[in-house]
Coordinates of C-alpha atoms in Angstrom, one line a residue:
M1 CA 18.3 -10.2 4.7
D2 CA 16.1 -8.5 2.5
E3 CA 16.5 -4.9 2.9
E4 CA 12.9 -4.5 3.6
L5 CA 12.9 -6.4 6.5
R6 CA 16.7 -4.9 7.4
S7 CA 15.1 -1.6 7.4
L8 CA 12.0 -2.4 9.2
T9 CA 14.5 -4.0 11.7
Q10 CA 16.7 -1.6 12.2
R11 CA 13.6 0.9 13.1
L12 CA 11.8 -1.1 15.4
R13 CA 15.3 -1.8 17.0
Q14 CA 15.4 1.9 18.0
E15 CA 11.8 2.2 18.7
A16 CA 12.1 -0.9 21.3
G17 CA 15.1 0.7 22.6
T18 CA 17.5 -0.6 25.6
M19 CA 15.0 -1.5 27.7
A20 CA 13.0 -3.7 25.4
S21 CA 16.1 -4.8 23.9
F22 CA 15.4 -8.5 25.2
S23 CA 11.6 -8.9 23.7
Y24 CA 13.0 -7.1 20.6
E25 CA 15.4 -9.5 20.0
R26 CA 13.4 -13.0 20.8
L27 CA 10.5 -11.5 18.5
A28 CA 12.9 -11.3 15.9
A29 CA 14.2 -14.4 16.3
T30 CA 11.3 -16.8 16.7
G31 CA 10.5 -19.5 14.5
D32 CA 7.0 -19.9 16.3
L33 CA 4.7 -18.1 14.6
D34 CA 1.6 -19.2 17.6
E35 CA 4.0 -16.9 19.8
L36 CA 4.4 -14.0 17.1
A37 CA 0.4 -14.3 16.6
A38 CA 0.0 -13.9 20.5
V39 CA 1.4 -10.5 20.6
L40 CA -1.1 -9.0 18.3
I41 CA -3.8 -10.3 20.4
A42 CA -2.1 -9.3 24.1
P43 CA -3.5 -6.1 25.8
E44 CA -0.7 -3.5 26.4
Q45 CA 2.2 -4.5 23.7
P46 CA 3.9 -1.5 22.3
L47 CA 3.3 -0.8 18.7
W48 CA 6.5 -1.8 17.7
A49 CA 6.0 -5.4 18.9
R50 CA 2.6 -5.2 17.6
E51 CA 4.6 -4.0 14.1
L52 CA 6.9 -6.4 14.0
A53 CA 4.8 -9.3 14.7
A54 CA 2.0 -8.3 11.8
F55 CA 5.2 -8.2 9.5
R56 CA 6.8 -11.5 10.2
L57 CA 3.4 -13.2 10.0
G58 CA 2.9 -11.4 6.9
V59 CA 5.9 -12.0 4.8
A60 CA 5.5 -16.0 6.3
G61 CA 1.8 -15.9 4.6
D62 CA 0.1 -16.2 8.1
R63 CA -3.3 -14.8 7.7
R64 CA -3.8 -14.1 11.5
A65 CA -1.5 -10.8 10.6
F66 CA -4.3 -9.1 8.1
E67 CA -6.3 -7.2 10.4
A68 CA -3.3 -5.8 12.4
L69 CA -1.4 -5.3 8.6
V70 CA -4.9 -3.6 8.0
L71 CA -4.4 -0.8 10.2
L72 CA -0.7 -0.1 9.8
L73 CA -1.2 0.3 6.1
N74 CA -3.3 3.0 7.1
H75 CA -1.1 4.6 9.7
R76 CA 0.0 8.4 9.6
D77 CA 3.7 6.7 9.9
P78 CA 4.7 6.7 6.4
Q79 CA 7.5 4.1 7.7
R80 CA 5.0 1.8 8.9
C81 CA 2.4 1.9 5.8
A82 CA 5.5 0.8 3.7
S83 CA 6.4 -1.9 5.5
A84 CA 2.3 -3.3 5.9
A85 CA 2.2 -2.8 2.4
Y86 CA 5.5 -5.1 1.6
A87 CA 4.1 -7.7 3.9
M88 CA 0.2 -7.7 2.4
A89 CA 1.5 -8.1 -0.9
R90 CA 3.1 -11.4 0.4
L91 CA 0.4 -12.3 2.5
G92 CA -1.2 -14.2 -0.4
D93 CA -4.6 -13.1 1.8
P94 CA -7.8 -12.6 -0.5
R95 CA -8.8 -9.8 1.0
T96 CA -6.1 -7.6 0.4
A97 CA -7.0 -5.9 -2.4
R98 CA -10.8 -5.2 -1.0
A99 CA -9.1 -3.4 2.0
A100 CA -6.2 -1.8 -0.4
A101 CA -8.9 -0.5 -2.3
A102 CA -11.2 0.8 0.6
L103 CA -8.3 3.0 1.8
A104 CA -7.4 4.0 -1.6
T105 CA -11.0 5.6 -1.8
N106 CA -11.3 6.7 1.6
E107 CA -11.6 10.5 1.0
L108 CA -11.6 11.1 4.7
R109 CA -7.8 9.3 4.4
V110 CA -6.4 10.2 1.4
A111 CA -3.8 11.4 3.1
Y112 CA -2.3 7.8 3.9
A113 CA -3.6 6.7 0.8
L114 CA -0.2 6.7 -1.3
H115 CA 1.2 2.9 -0.2
P116 CA -2.5 1.4 -0.3
V117 CA -2.4 3.0 -4.3
R118 CA 0.7 1.1 -4.8
L119 CA -0.2 -2.1 -3.3
L120 CA -3.0 -2.2 -5.5
V121 CA -0.6 -1.9 -8.6
E122 CA 1.5 -4.5 -7.2
L123 CA -0.9 -7.1 -6.4
R124 CA -2.8 -6.0 -10.4
A125 CA -6.5 -7.5 -8.5
P126 CA -9.3 -6.9 -10.2
E127 CA -10.0 -4.2 -7.9
S128 CA -7.1 -2.6 -8.5
V129 CA -7.6 -0.5 -11.6
P130 CA -11.8 0.9 -11.0
A131 CA -9.9 2.1 -7.3
L132 CA -6.8 3.8 -8.7
I133 CA -9.3 5.5 -11.3
T134 CA -11.9 6.8 -8.2
T135 CA -9.1 8.0 -6.6
L136 CA -7.2 9.7 -9.3
A137 CA -10.5 11.5 -10.6
R138 CA -10.6 12.9 -7.0
R139 CA -7.3 14.3 -7.2
F140 CA -8.5 17.0 -10.0
R141 CA -10.3 19.3 -7.7
P142 CA -8.4 23.1 -7.9
H143 CA -5.8 23.2 -5.3
D144 CA -5.9 19.2 -3.8
P145 CA -2.6 18.7 -2.3
Y146 CA -2.5 15.1 -2.6
R147 CA -0.4 15.5 -5.8
R148 CA 1.8 12.6 -4.9
V149 CA -1.2 9.9 -4.8
A150 CA -2.6 11.4 -7.9
L151 CA 0.8 10.9 -9.5
A152 CA 1.1 7.3 -8.0
C153 CA -2.3 6.4 -9.5
V154 CA -1.2 7.8 -12.8
E155 CA 1.8 6.0 -12.9
G156 CA -0.2 3.0 -11.6
L157 CA -2.5 2.9 -14.5
G158 CA 0.2 2.9 -16.8
V159 CA 1.7 -0.4 -15.0
L160 CA -1.4 -1.9 -15.2
G161 CA -2.2 -1.2 -18.7
D162 CA -6.0 -1.1 -19.1
E163 CA -7.9 0.3 -21.3
R164 CA -10.7 1.1 -18.8
A165 CA -7.8 4.0 -17.4
R166 CA -7.7 6.1 -20.9
P167 CA -10.3 8.7 -19.9
V168 CA -9.4 9.6 -16.7
L169 CA -5.8 9.8 -17.8
N170 CA -6.4 11.8 -21.2
E171 CA -8.0 14.4 -18.0
A172 CA -4.8 13.9 -16.1
L173 CA -2.9 15.5 -19.2
V174 CA -4.2 18.8 -18.4
H175 CA -2.5 19.1 -15.1
P176 CA 1.2 20.2 -15.6
E177 CA 2.2 18.3 -13.0
L178 CA 0.5 14.7 -14.1
A179 CA 0.9 15.6 -17.6
G180 CA 4.8 13.7 -18.3
A181 CA 3.8 10.9 -16.5
A182 CA -0.1 10.7 -17.9
A183 CA 1.4 10.1 -21.7
D184 CA 4.0 8.1 -20.2
A185 CA 0.8 5.8 -19.3
L186 CA -1.5 6.3 -22.0
R187 CA 1.3 4.9 -24.5
R188 CA 1.4 1.7 -22.4
L189 CA -2.4 0.8 -22.9
P190 CA -3.1 -1.4 -25.6
A191 CA -3.4 0.7 -29.4
Q192 CA -7.3 2.0 -29.6
R193 CA -9.0 -0.2 -32.7
V194 CA -10.6 2.0 -35.4
P195 CA -13.6 1.2 -36.2
R196 CA -14.0 -0.2 -40.1
G197 CA -16.2 2.1 -42.7
R198 CA -18.9 0.7 -44.0
G199 CA -18.1 -0.3 -47.5

């Protein structure tokens, strides 16, 4: 079993508890995607059931999971965010990168931006670099508490290796907690061209 799926199933089995163990095992075992999708629109479903259904649909590439996964990607529980990001990376929905960029750059939800940032790096979508640049630039404010988000942006920009990130990475060099990662990221960018002098 995939490690991410193993972790999720263990966590959600505990959340479901013994009273809902039959319902849990049914959802975990079914191969009927319509049954999973029905959980997402049925009223009064527990969160564990919605998460399990959305995750399984997502990794199966069923786009009916998209809205539920976006909500989970922005959840206050980091484990739910991580599982949603994993499923969204495999969903294959063209809306995914745009949604992740919106979450990563939403200053009202920046406390939950870590997994959207990581998802953008994995997706390597056109939205990825601009969103990471925007999010990182906002983290240079004095006493900003979201250093993990800033570090994820720096590391992600290094992975993406886009020249557009050079100015913001140079700015990150003056922040001690980001300097090492920023230097590594800058080394991964394409070599700058030296303009030829007129002869």
